[in-house]
Amino acid sequence: MKRPLIVAAVLTAAVVLIGAVALILRRASPPEPRLVLPAVDRFAPGACRDAAEAVRSLARLTHGDDVAALSVADRAELRRVQDRLVALRPAATVDVREPMEAVILTLGYLRIRLDSRTAEPRYLRDVEAARALLEKTCVRAR
């Protein structure tokens, strides 16, 4: 009779201890950095300025690391951004075209993985890295 009580007490103590450790680790982890985006007028005129809203919108979607948090509306926005960049690609200068194509390509991989429910955080990070490079190129090209 005492054995089940001892086991229950040990299990309860273990659960409380794990919960306390998880709480401490969550509070100890640094907060997610605030998203700071350049204004549209900081983007170079031409294809960069035309792509500015799409680049900014994409930043809002890729800022986190939680692929599962992307809603149906977010997925539709990913498609809209990709379509917009594809349409702007022919007008882009050579130095802007390559990072723009990288965003289009990584967005394609992410969208395929989202549709097949095999997306991992790294696909979101890949899109964000390509997007950040395009933003940097467009703001610097000004």
PDB file of N, CA, C and O in Angstrom, residues 8-88:
ATOM      1  N   ALA A   8       3.810   7.707  -6.438  1.00  0.00           N
ATOM      2  CA  ALA A   8       3.026   8.895  -6.791  1.00  0.00           C
ATOM      3  C   ALA A   8       3.717  10.158  -6.302  1.00  0.00           C
ATOM      4  O   ALA A   8       3.766  11.178  -7.001  1.00  0.00           O
ATOM      5  N   ALA A   9       4.262  10.111  -5.111  1.00  0.00           N
ATOM      6  CA  ALA A   9       4.953  11.285  -4.558  1.00  0.00           C
ATOM      7  C   ALA A   9       6.203  11.601  -5.372  1.00  0.00           C
ATOM      8  O   ALA A   9       6.496  12.776  -5.659  1.00  0.00           O
ATOM      9  N   VAL A  10       6.954  10.584  -5.758  1.00  0.00           N
ATOM     10  CA  VAL A  10       8.167  10.784  -6.556  1.00  0.00           C
ATOM     11  C   VAL A  10       7.802  11.348  -7.934  1.00  0.00           C
ATOM     12  O   VAL A  10       8.446  12.283  -8.425  1.00  0.00           O
ATOM     13  N   LEU A  11       6.771  10.798  -8.552  1.00  0.00           N
ATOM     14  CA  LEU A  11       6.340  11.299  -9.859  1.00  0.00           C
ATOM     15  C   LEU A  11       5.855  12.747  -9.769  1.00  0.00           C
ATOM     16  O   LEU A  11       6.163  13.570 -10.630  1.00  0.00           O
ATOM     17  N   THR A  12       5.121  13.071  -8.726  1.00  0.00           N
ATOM     18  CA  THR A  12       4.644  14.443  -8.533  1.00  0.00           C
ATOM     19  C   THR A  12       5.832  15.392  -8.360  1.00  0.00           C
ATOM     20  O   THR A  12       5.872  16.477  -8.946  1.00  0.00           O
ATOM     21  N   ALA A  13       6.783  14.996  -7.576  1.00  0.00           N
ATOM     22  CA  ALA A  13       7.972  15.825  -7.364  1.00  0.00           C
ATOM     23  C   ALA A  13       8.745  16.007  -8.669  1.00  0.00           C
ATOM     24  O   ALA A  13       9.232  17.111  -8.962  1.00  0.00           O
ATOM     25  N   ALA A  14       8.836  14.959  -9.468  1.00  0.00           N
ATOM     26  CA  ALA A  14       9.547  15.054 -10.752  1.00  0.00           C
ATOM     27  C   ALA A  14       8.831  16.009 -11.698  1.00  0.00           C
ATOM     28  O   ALA A  14       9.466  16.832 -12.369  1.00  0.00           O
ATOM     29  N   VAL A  15       7.504  15.940 -11.742  1.00  0.00           N
ATOM     30  CA  VAL A  15       6.740  16.829 -12.614  1.00  0.00           C
ATOM     31  C   VAL A  15       6.910  18.276 -12.177  1.00  0.00           C
ATOM     32  O   VAL A  15       7.095  19.175 -12.998  1.00  0.00           O
ATOM     33  N   VAL A  16       6.852  18.524 -10.876  1.00  0.00           N
ATOM     34  CA  VAL A  16       7.037  19.885 -10.356  1.00  0.00           C
ATOM     35  C   VAL A  16       8.438  20.378 -10.685  1.00  0.00           C
ATOM     36  O   VAL A  16       8.620  21.528 -11.106  1.00  0.00           O
ATOM     37  N   LEU A  17       9.425  19.551 -10.519  1.00  0.00           N
ATOM     38  CA  LEU A  17      10.810  19.934 -10.812  1.00  0.00           C
ATOM     39  C   LEU A  17      10.993  20.241 -12.297  1.00  0.00           C
ATOM     40  O   LEU A  17      11.603  21.254 -12.665  1.00  0.00           O
ATOM     41  N   ILE A  18      10.452  19.417 -13.167  1.00  0.00           N
ATOM     42  CA  ILE A  18      10.553  19.655 -14.614  1.00  0.00           C
ATOM     43  C   ILE A  18       9.844  20.951 -14.983  1.00  0.00           C
ATOM     44  O   ILE A  18      10.345  21.754 -15.775  1.00  0.00           O
ATOM     45  N   GLY A  19       8.678  21.189 -14.401  1.00  0.00           N
ATOM     46  CA  GLY A  19       7.959  22.433 -14.656  1.00  0.00           C
ATOM     47  C   GLY A  19       8.744  23.650 -14.208  1.00  0.00           C
ATOM     48  O   GLY A  19       8.796  24.672 -14.909  1.00  0.00           O
ATOM     49  N   ALA A  20       9.392  23.564 -13.070  1.00  0.00           N
ATOM     50  CA  ALA A  20      10.196  24.684 -12.563  1.00  0.00           C
ATOM     51  C   ALA A  20      11.397  24.946 -13.469  1.00  0.00           C
ATOM     52  O   ALA A  20      11.711  26.107 -13.774  1.00  0.00           O
ATOM     53  N   VAL A  21      12.042  23.893 -13.903  1.00  0.00           N
ATOM     54  CA  VAL A  21      13.188  24.049 -14.809  1.00  0.00           C
ATOM     55  C   VAL A  21      12.744  24.663 -16.129  1.00  0.00           C
ATOM     56  O   VAL A  21      13.392  25.571 -16.665  1.00  0.00           O
ATOM     57  N   ALA A  22      11.618  24.213 -16.662  1.00  0.00           N
ATOM     58  CA  ALA A  22      11.111  24.767 -17.922  1.00  0.00           C
ATOM     59  C   ALA A  22      10.792  26.251 -17.768  1.00  0.00           C
ATOM     60  O   ALA A  22      11.081  27.062 -18.651  1.00  0.00           O
ATOM     61  N   LEU A  23      10.196  26.632 -16.662  1.00  0.00           N
ATOM     62  CA  LEU A  23       9.871  28.034 -16.410  1.00  0.00           C
ATOM     63  C   LEU A  23      11.131  28.882 -16.305  1.00  0.00           C
ATOM     64  O   LEU A  23      11.209  29.978 -16.882  1.00  0.00           O
ATOM     65  N   ILE A  24      12.126  28.377 -15.621  1.00  0.00           N
ATOM     66  CA  ILE A  24      13.395  29.111 -15.482  1.00  0.00           C
ATOM     67  C   ILE A  24      14.064  29.271 -16.839  1.00  0.00           C
ATOM     68  O   ILE A  24      14.537  30.355 -17.188  1.00  0.00           O
ATOM     69  N   LEU A  25      14.106  28.206 -17.616  1.00  0.00           N
ATOM     70  CA  LEU A  25      14.734  28.281 -18.938  1.00  0.00           C
ATOM     71  C   LEU A  25      13.993  29.243 -19.852  1.00  0.00           C
ATOM     72  O   LEU A  25      14.603  29.984 -20.622  1.00  0.00           O
ATOM     73  N   ARG A  26      12.680  29.258 -19.793  1.00  0.00           N
ATOM     74  CA  ARG A  26      11.886  30.152 -20.643  1.00  0.00           C
ATOM     75  C   ARG A  26      12.157  31.608 -20.285  1.00  0.00           C
ATOM     76  O   ARG A  26      12.275  32.456 -21.143  1.00  0.00           O
ATOM     77  N   ARG A  27      12.260  31.896 -19.016  1.00  0.00           N
ATOM     78  CA  ARG A  27      12.531  33.273 -18.582  1.00  0.00           C
ATOM     79  C   ARG A  27      13.982  33.669 -18.833  1.00  0.00           C
ATOM     80  O   ARG A  27      14.273  34.842 -19.013  1.00  0.00           O
ATOM     81  N   ALA A  28      14.873  32.690 -18.848  1.00  0.00           N
ATOM     82  CA  ALA A  28      16.288  32.986 -19.062  1.00  0.00           C
ATOM     83  C   ALA A  28      16.624  33.200 -20.528  1.00  0.00           C
ATOM     84  O   ALA A  28      17.603  33.848 -20.855  1.00  0.00           O
ATOM     85  N   SER A  29      15.795  32.667 -21.422  1.00  0.00           N
ATOM     86  CA  SER A  29      16.081  32.831 -22.850  1.00  0.00           C
ATOM     87  C   SER A  29      15.812  34.277 -23.249  1.00  0.00           C
ATOM     88  O   SER A  29      14.862  34.897 -22.777  1.00  0.00           O
ATOM     89  N   PRO A  30      16.646  34.806 -24.131  1.00  0.00           N
ATOM     90  CA  PRO A  30      16.475  36.216 -24.514  1.00  0.00           C
ATOM     91  C   PRO A  30      15.172  36.417 -25.291  1.00  0.00           C
ATOM     92  O   PRO A  30      14.735  35.528 -26.026  1.00  0.00           O
ATOM     93  N   PRO A  31      14.545  37.572 -25.124  1.00  0.00           N
ATOM     94  CA  PRO A  31      13.310  37.823 -25.867  1.00  0.00           C
ATOM     95  C   PRO A  31      13.600  37.961 -27.358  1.00  0.00           C
ATOM     96  O   PRO A  31      14.709  38.318 -27.754  1.00  0.00           O
ATOM     97  N   GLU A  32      12.590  37.675 -28.162  1.00  0.00           N
ATOM     98  CA  GLU A  32      12.737  37.795 -29.606  1.00  0.00           C
ATOM     99  C   GLU A  32      12.989  39.261 -29.961  1.00  0.00           C
ATOM    100  O   GLU A  32      12.302  40.146 -29.463  1.00  0.00           O
ATOM    101  N   PRO A  33      13.983  39.519 -30.811  1.00  0.00           N
ATOM    102  CA  PRO A  33      14.269  40.918 -31.160  1.00  0.00           C
ATOM    103  C   PRO A  33      13.092  41.568 -31.880  1.00  0.00           C
ATOM    104  O   PRO A  33      12.358  40.909 -32.611  1.00  0.00           O
ATOM    105  N   ARG A  34      12.932  42.848 -31.624  1.00  0.00           N
ATOM    106  CA  ARG A  34      11.851  43.603 -32.243  1.00  0.00           C
ATOM    107  C   ARG A  34      12.116  43.768 -33.735  1.00  0.00           C
ATOM    108  O   ARG A  34      13.249  43.996 -34.148  1.00  0.00           O
ATOM    109  N   LEU A  35      11.082  43.656 -34.528  1.00  0.00           N
ATOM    110  CA  LEU A  35      11.199  43.781 -35.977  1.00  0.00           C
ATOM    111  C   LEU A  35      11.278  45.258 -36.353  1.00  0.00           C
ATOM    112  O   LEU A  35      10.385  46.032 -36.030  1.00  0.00           O
ATOM    113  N   VAL A  36      12.367  45.641 -36.996  1.00  0.00           N
ATOM    114  CA  VAL A  36      12.555  47.015 -37.459  1.00  0.00           C
ATOM    115  C   VAL A  36      12.752  46.959 -38.967  1.00  0.00           C
ATOM    116  O   VAL A  36      13.698  46.347 -39.456  1.00  0.00           O
ATOM    117  N   LEU A  37      11.836  47.604 -39.694  1.00  0.00           N
ATOM    118  CA  LEU A  37      11.880  47.572 -41.149  1.00  0.00           C
ATOM    119  C   LEU A  37      12.160  48.968 -41.696  1.00  0.00           C
ATOM    120  O   LEU A  37      11.634  49.952 -41.174  1.00  0.00           O
ATOM    121  N   PRO A  38      12.962  49.045 -42.760  1.00  0.00           N
ATOM    122  CA  PRO A  38      13.188  50.364 -43.368  1.00  0.00           C
ATOM    123  C   PRO A  38      11.919  50.854 -44.057  1.00  0.00           C
ATOM    124  O   PRO A  38      11.117  50.054 -44.542  1.00  0.00           O
ATOM    125  N   ALA A  39      11.758  52.157 -44.087  1.00  0.00           N
ATOM    126  CA  ALA A  39      10.609  52.746 -44.777  1.00  0.00           C
ATOM    127  C   ALA A  39      10.706  52.451 -46.268  1.00  0.00           C
ATOM    128  O   ALA A  39      11.805  52.248 -46.810  1.00  0.00           O
ATOM    129  N   VAL A  40       9.575  52.466 -46.935  1.00  0.00           N
ATOM    130  CA  VAL A  40       9.525  52.173 -48.374  1.00  0.00           C
ATOM    131  C   VAL A  40      10.410  53.142 -49.150  1.00  0.00           C
ATOM    132  O   VAL A  40      11.099  52.744 -50.103  1.00  0.00           O
ATOM    133  N   ASP A  41      10.450  54.402 -48.734  1.00  0.00           N
ATOM    134  CA  ASP A  41      11.244  55.390 -49.479  1.00  0.00           C
ATOM    135  C   ASP A  41      12.750  55.212 -49.312  1.00  0.00           C
ATOM    136  O   ASP A  41      13.530  55.846 -50.011  1.00  0.00           O
ATOM    137  N   ARG A  42      13.173  54.314 -48.416  1.00  0.00           N
ATOM    138  CA  ARG A  42      14.600  54.003 -48.285  1.00  0.00           C
ATOM    139  C   ARG A  42      15.060  52.984 -49.329  1.00  0.00           C
ATOM    140  O   ARG A  42      16.259  52.807 -49.541  1.00  0.00           O
ATOM    141  N   PHE A  43      14.117  52.306 -49.972  1.00  0.00           N
ATOM    142  CA  PHE A  43      14.446  51.347 -51.027  1.00  0.00           C
ATOM    143  C   PHE A  43      14.791  52.115 -52.299  1.00  0.00           C
ATOM    144  O   PHE A  43      14.175  53.142 -52.597  1.00  0.00           O
ATOM    145  N   ALA A  44      15.758  51.614 -53.041  1.00  0.00           N
ATOM    146  CA  ALA A  44      16.183  52.265 -54.287  1.00  0.00           C
ATOM    147  C   ALA A  44      15.010  52.320 -55.269  1.00  0.00           C
ATOM    148  O   ALA A  44      14.203  51.393 -55.321  1.00  0.00           O
ATOM    149  N   PRO A  45      14.933  53.399 -56.046  1.00  0.00           N
ATOM    150  CA  PRO A  45      13.857  53.501 -57.046  1.00  0.00           C
ATOM    151  C   PRO A  45      13.935  52.353 -58.053  1.00  0.00           C
ATOM    152  O   PRO A  45      14.994  51.783 -58.286  1.00  0.00           O
ATOM    153  N   GLY A  46      12.809  52.031 -58.638  1.00  0.00           N
ATOM    154  CA  GLY A  46      12.747  50.958 -59.632  1.00  0.00           C
ATOM    155  C   GLY A  46      12.184  49.692 -59.027  1.00  0.00           C
ATOM    156  O   GLY A  46      11.265  49.728 -58.201  1.00  0.00           O
ATOM    157  N   ALA A  47      12.754  48.567 -59.407  1.00  0.00           N
ATOM    158  CA  ALA A  47      12.245  47.267 -58.947  1.00  0.00           C
ATOM    159  C   ALA A  47      12.319  47.132 -57.432  1.00  0.00           C
ATOM    160  O   ALA A  47      11.433  46.532 -56.816  1.00  0.00           O
ATOM    161  N   CYS A  48      13.350  47.709 -56.822  1.00  0.00           N
ATOM    162  CA  CYS A  48      13.475  47.627 -55.359  1.00  0.00           C
ATOM    163  C   CYS A  48      12.316  48.343 -54.673  1.00  0.00           C
ATOM    164  O   CYS A  48      11.686  47.795 -53.768  1.00  0.00           O
ATOM    165  N   ARG A  49      12.040  49.547 -55.101  1.00  0.00           N
ATOM    166  CA  ARG A  49      10.947  50.305 -54.482  1.00  0.00           C
ATOM    167  C   ARG A  49       9.611  49.621 -54.751  1.00  0.00           C
ATOM    168  O   ARG A  49       8.755  49.581 -53.883  1.00  0.00           O
ATOM    169  N   ASP A  50       9.471  49.073 -55.954  1.00  0.00           N
ATOM    170  CA  ASP A  50       8.233  48.354 -56.286  1.00  0.00           C
ATOM    171  C   ASP A  50       8.062  47.095 -55.433  1.00  0.00           C
ATOM    172  O   ASP A  50       6.944  46.676 -55.148  1.00  0.00           O
ATOM    173  N   ALA A  51       9.177  46.497 -55.031  1.00  0.00           N
ATOM    174  CA  ALA A  51       9.139  45.269 -54.229  1.00  0.00           C
ATOM    175  C   ALA A  51       9.113  45.554 -52.729  1.00  0.00           C
ATOM    176  O   ALA A  51       8.948  44.623 -51.928  1.00  0.00           O
ATOM    177  N   ALA A  52       9.245  46.795 -52.336  1.00  0.00           N
ATOM    178  CA  ALA A  52       9.396  47.147 -50.919  1.00  0.00           C
ATOM    179  C   ALA A  52       8.261  46.612 -50.049  1.00  0.00           C
ATOM    180  O   ALA A  52       8.511  46.015 -48.996  1.00  0.00           O
ATOM    181  N   GLU A  53       7.032  46.830 -50.450  1.00  0.00           N
ATOM    182  CA  GLU A  53       5.909  46.362 -49.622  1.00  0.00           C
ATOM    183  C   GLU A  53       5.901  44.838 -49.509  1.00  0.00           C
ATOM    184  O   GLU A  53       5.602  44.298 -48.448  1.00  0.00           O
ATOM    185  N   ALA A  54       6.236  44.156 -50.592  1.00  0.00           N
ATOM    186  CA  ALA A  54       6.296  42.689 -50.545  1.00  0.00           C
ATOM    187  C   ALA A  54       7.407  42.224 -49.608  1.00  0.00           C
ATOM    188  O   ALA A  54       7.220  41.294 -48.814  1.00  0.00           O
ATOM    189  N   VAL A  55       8.548  42.885 -49.668  1.00  0.00           N
ATOM    190  CA  VAL A  55       9.689  42.533 -48.809  1.00  0.00           C
ATOM    191  C   VAL A  55       9.329  42.791 -47.346  1.00  0.00           C
ATOM    192  O   VAL A  55       9.626  41.984 -46.461  1.00  0.00           O
ATOM    193  N   ARG A  56       8.682  43.914 -47.072  1.00  0.00           N
ATOM    194  CA  ARG A  56       8.280  44.251 -45.706  1.00  0.00           C
ATOM    195  C   ARG A  56       7.218  43.263 -45.193  1.00  0.00           C
ATOM    196  O   ARG A  56       7.277  42.832 -44.046  1.00  0.00           O
ATOM    197  N   SER A  57       6.271  42.916 -46.039  1.00  0.00           N
ATOM    198  CA  SER A  57       5.235  41.961 -45.654  1.00  0.00           C
ATOM    199  C   SER A  57       5.851  40.599 -45.337  1.00  0.00           C
ATOM    200  O   SER A  57       5.480  39.947 -44.351  1.00  0.00           O
ATOM    201  N   LEU A  58       6.779  40.187 -46.159  1.00  0.00           N
ATOM    202  CA  LEU A  58       7.456  38.910 -45.946  1.00  0.00           C
ATOM    203  C   LEU A  58       8.228  38.918 -44.632  1.00  0.00           C
ATOM    204  O   LEU A  58       8.262  37.919 -43.917  1.00  0.00           O
ATOM    205  N   ALA A  59       8.825  40.040 -44.278  1.00  0.00           N
ATOM    206  CA  ALA A  59       9.566  40.139 -43.017  1.00  0.00           C
ATOM    207  C   ALA A  59       8.649  39.872 -41.829  1.00  0.00           C
ATOM    208  O   ALA A  59       9.049  39.217 -40.862  1.00  0.00           O
ATOM    209  N   ARG A  60       7.443  40.377 -41.893  1.00  0.00           N
ATOM    210  CA  ARG A  60       6.501  40.150 -40.795  1.00  0.00           C
ATOM    211  C   ARG A  60       6.164  38.651 -40.652  1.00  0.00           C
ATOM    212  O   ARG A  60       5.942  38.168 -39.542  1.00  0.00           O
ATOM    213  N   LEU A  61       6.130  37.946 -41.773  1.00  0.00           N
ATOM    214  CA  LEU A  61       5.798  36.521 -41.742  1.00  0.00           C
ATOM    215  C   LEU A  61       6.979  35.653 -41.311  1.00  0.00           C
ATOM    216  O   LEU A  61       6.789  34.600 -40.712  1.00  0.00           O
ATOM    217  N   THR A  62       8.175  36.074 -41.641  1.00  0.00           N
ATOM    218  CA  THR A  62       9.354  35.239 -41.368  1.00  0.00           C
ATOM    219  C   THR A  62      10.105  35.675 -40.121  1.00  0.00           C
ATOM    220  O   THR A  62      11.154  35.116 -39.817  1.00  0.00           O
ATOM    221  N   HIS A  63       9.585  36.657 -39.404  1.00  0.00           N
ATOM    222  CA  HIS A  63      10.279  37.168 -38.223  1.00  0.00           C
ATOM    223  C   HIS A  63      10.408  36.120 -37.129  1.00  0.00           C
ATOM    224  O   HIS A  63      11.421  36.020 -36.472  1.00  0.00           O
ATOM    225  N   GLY A  64       9.398  35.314 -36.948  1.00  0.00           N
ATOM    226  CA  GLY A  64       9.454  34.270 -35.930  1.00  0.00           C
ATOM    227  C   GLY A  64      10.117  33.016 -36.459  1.00  0.00           C
ATOM    228  O   GLY A  64      10.671  32.994 -37.557  1.00  0.00           O
ATOM    229  N   ASP A  65      10.047  31.976 -35.675  1.00  0.00           N
ATOM    230  CA  ASP A  65      10.665  30.713 -36.071  1.00  0.00           C
ATOM    231  C   ASP A  65       9.640  29.584 -36.045  1.00  0.00           C
ATOM    232  O   ASP A  65       9.993  28.428 -36.169  1.00  0.00           O
ATOM    233  N   ASP A  66       8.363  29.953 -35.897  1.00  0.00           N
ATOM    234  CA  ASP A  66       7.324  28.956 -35.722  1.00  0.00           C
ATOM    235  C   ASP A  66       6.569  28.732 -37.028  1.00  0.00           C
ATOM    236  O   ASP A  66       5.650  29.470 -37.369  1.00  0.00           O
ATOM    237  N   VAL A  67       6.962  27.719 -37.759  1.00  0.00           N
ATOM    238  CA  VAL A  67       6.326  27.399 -39.040  1.00  0.00           C
ATOM    239  C   VAL A  67       4.859  27.037 -38.831  1.00  0.00           C
ATOM    240  O   VAL A  67       4.005  27.404 -39.634  1.00  0.00           O
ATOM    241  N   ALA A  68       4.564  26.365 -37.740  1.00  0.00           N
ATOM    242  CA  ALA A  68       3.191  25.938 -37.470  1.00  0.00           C
ATOM    243  C   ALA A  68       2.262  27.127 -37.230  1.00  0.00           C
ATOM    244  O   ALA A  68       1.044  26.991 -37.356  1.00  0.00           O
ATOM    245  N   ALA A  69       2.814  28.280 -36.898  1.00  0.00           N
ATOM    246  CA  ALA A  69       1.989  29.461 -36.622  1.00  0.00           C
ATOM    247  C   ALA A  69       1.505  30.145 -37.896  1.00  0.00           C
ATOM    248  O   ALA A  69       0.672  31.047 -37.827  1.00  0.00           O
ATOM    249  N   LEU A  70       2.010  29.737 -39.055  1.00  0.00           N
ATOM    250  CA  LEU A  70       1.577  30.358 -40.309  1.00  0.00           C
ATOM    251  C   LEU A  70       0.154  29.908 -40.646  1.00  0.00           C
ATOM    252  O   LEU A  70      -0.108  28.725 -40.819  1.00  0.00           O
ATOM    253  N   SER A  71      -0.744  30.872 -40.737  1.00  0.00           N
ATOM    254  CA  SER A  71      -2.153  30.587 -40.998  1.00  0.00           C
ATOM    255  C   SER A  71      -2.405  30.431 -42.498  1.00  0.00           C
ATOM    256  O   SER A  71      -1.510  30.633 -43.322  1.00  0.00           O
ATOM    257  N   VAL A  72      -3.634  30.121 -42.837  1.00  0.00           N
ATOM    258  CA  VAL A  72      -4.035  30.034 -44.243  1.00  0.00           C
ATOM    259  C   VAL A  72      -3.856  31.403 -44.901  1.00  0.00           C
ATOM    260  O   VAL A  72      -3.395  31.502 -46.045  1.00  0.00           O
ATOM    261  N   ALA A  73      -4.198  32.464 -44.184  1.00  0.00           N
ATOM    262  CA  ALA A  73      -4.016  33.821 -44.718  1.00  0.00           C
ATOM    263  C   ALA A  73      -2.531  34.131 -44.925  1.00  0.00           C
ATOM    264  O   ALA A  73      -2.158  34.769 -45.914  1.00  0.00           O
ATOM    265  N   ASP A  74      -1.686  33.675 -44.013  1.00  0.00           N
ATOM    266  CA  ASP A  74      -0.239  33.869 -44.162  1.00  0.00           C
ATOM    267  C   ASP A  74       0.276  33.140 -45.403  1.00  0.00           C
ATOM    268  O   ASP A  74       1.108  33.662 -46.140  1.00  0.00           O
ATOM    269  N   ARG A  75      -0.229  31.945 -45.627  1.00  0.00           N
ATOM    270  CA  ARG A  75       0.184  31.175 -46.809  1.00  0.00           C
ATOM    271  C   ARG A  75      -0.242  31.875 -48.090  1.00  0.00           C
ATOM    272  O   ARG A  75       0.494  31.888 -49.077  1.00  0.00           O
ATOM    273  N   ALA A  76      -1.411  32.466 -48.071  1.00  0.00           N
ATOM    274  CA  ALA A  76      -1.874  33.230 -49.233  1.00  0.00           C
ATOM    275  C   ALA A  76      -0.979  34.445 -49.453  1.00  0.00           C
ATOM    276  O   ALA A  76      -0.661  34.800 -50.596  1.00  0.00           O
ATOM    277  N   GLU A  77      -0.542  35.057 -48.364  1.00  0.00           N
ATOM    278  CA  GLU A  77       0.366  36.208 -48.471  1.00  0.00           C
ATOM    279  C   GLU A  77       1.734  35.780 -49.009  1.00  0.00           C
ATOM    280  O   GLU A  77       2.350  36.495 -49.800  1.00  0.00           O
ATOM    281  N   LEU A  78       2.209  34.617 -48.606  1.00  0.00           N
ATOM    282  CA  LEU A  78       3.465  34.098 -49.162  1.00  0.00           C
ATOM    283  C   LEU A  78       3.359  33.962 -50.675  1.00  0.00           C
ATOM    284  O   LEU A  78       4.283  34.322 -51.410  1.00  0.00           O
ATOM    285  N   ARG A  79       2.242  33.454 -51.127  1.00  0.00           N
ATOM    286  CA  ARG A  79       2.036  33.298 -52.578  1.00  0.00           C
ATOM    287  C   ARG A  79       1.974  34.654 -53.271  1.00  0.00           C
ATOM    288  O   ARG A  79       2.555  34.848 -54.325  1.00  0.00           O
ATOM    289  N   ARG A  80       1.258  35.608 -52.665  1.00  0.00           N
ATOM    290  CA  ARG A  80       1.146  36.943 -53.247  1.00  0.00           C
ATOM    291  C   ARG A  80       2.521  37.612 -53.353  1.00  0.00           C
ATOM    292  O   ARG A  80       2.874  38.183 -54.382  1.00  0.00           O
ATOM    293  N   VAL A  81       3.325  37.472 -52.300  1.00  0.00           N
ATOM    294  CA  VAL A  81       4.678  38.045 -52.311  1.00  0.00           C
ATOM    295  C   VAL A  81       5.517  37.386 -53.394  1.00  0.00           C
ATOM    296  O   VAL A  81       6.210  38.067 -54.165  1.00  0.00           O
ATOM    297  N   GLN A  82       5.469  36.073 -53.479  1.00  0.00           N
ATOM    298  CA  GLN A  82       6.244  35.364 -54.494  1.00  0.00           C
ATOM    299  C   GLN A  82       5.811  35.782 -55.898  1.00  0.00           C
ATOM    300  O   GLN A  82       6.663  36.063 -56.753  1.00  0.00           O
ATOM    301  N   ASP A  83       4.518  35.866 -56.132  1.00  0.00           N
ATOM    302  CA  ASP A  83       4.016  36.289 -57.445  1.00  0.00           C
ATOM    303  C   ASP A  83       4.468  37.712 -57.777  1.00  0.00           C
ATOM    304  O   ASP A  83       4.830  38.007 -58.917  1.00  0.00           O
ATOM    305  N   ARG A  84       4.445  38.588 -56.781  1.00  0.00           N
ATOM    306  CA  ARG A  84       4.864  39.985 -56.991  1.00  0.00           C
ATOM    307  C   ARG A  84       6.345  40.042 -57.375  1.00  0.00           C
ATOM    308  O   ARG A  84       6.733  40.763 -58.295  1.00  0.00           O
ATOM    309  N   LEU A  85       7.169  39.283 -56.676  1.00  0.00           N
ATOM    310  CA  LEU A  85       8.607  39.285 -56.979  1.00  0.00           C
ATOM    311  C   LEU A  85       8.891  38.678 -58.349  1.00  0.00           C
ATOM    312  O   LEU A  85       9.767  39.155 -59.077  1.00  0.00           O
ATOM    313  N   VAL A  86       8.155  37.636 -58.713  1.00  0.00           N
ATOM    314  CA  VAL A  86       8.319  37.037 -60.048  1.00  0.00           C
ATOM    315  C   VAL A  86       7.984  38.070 -61.119  1.00  0.00           C
ATOM    316  O   VAL A  86       8.685  38.179 -62.133  1.00  0.00           O
ATOM    317  N   ALA A  87       6.942  38.845 -60.900  1.00  0.00           N
ATOM    318  CA  ALA A  87       6.540  39.869 -61.867  1.00  0.00           C
ATOM    319  C   ALA A  87       7.573  40.992 -61.965  1.00  0.00           C
ATOM    320  O   ALA A  87       7.777  41.566 -63.039  1.00  0.00           O
ATOM    321  N   LEU A  88       8.249  41.293 -60.869  1.00  0.00           N
ATOM    322  CA  LEU A  88       9.230  42.392 -60.852  1.00  0.00           C
ATOM    323  C   LEU A  88      10.626  41.958 -61.313  1.00  0.00           C
ATOM    324  O   LEU A  88      11.455  42.801 -61.651  1.00  0.00           O
TER     325      LEU A  88
END
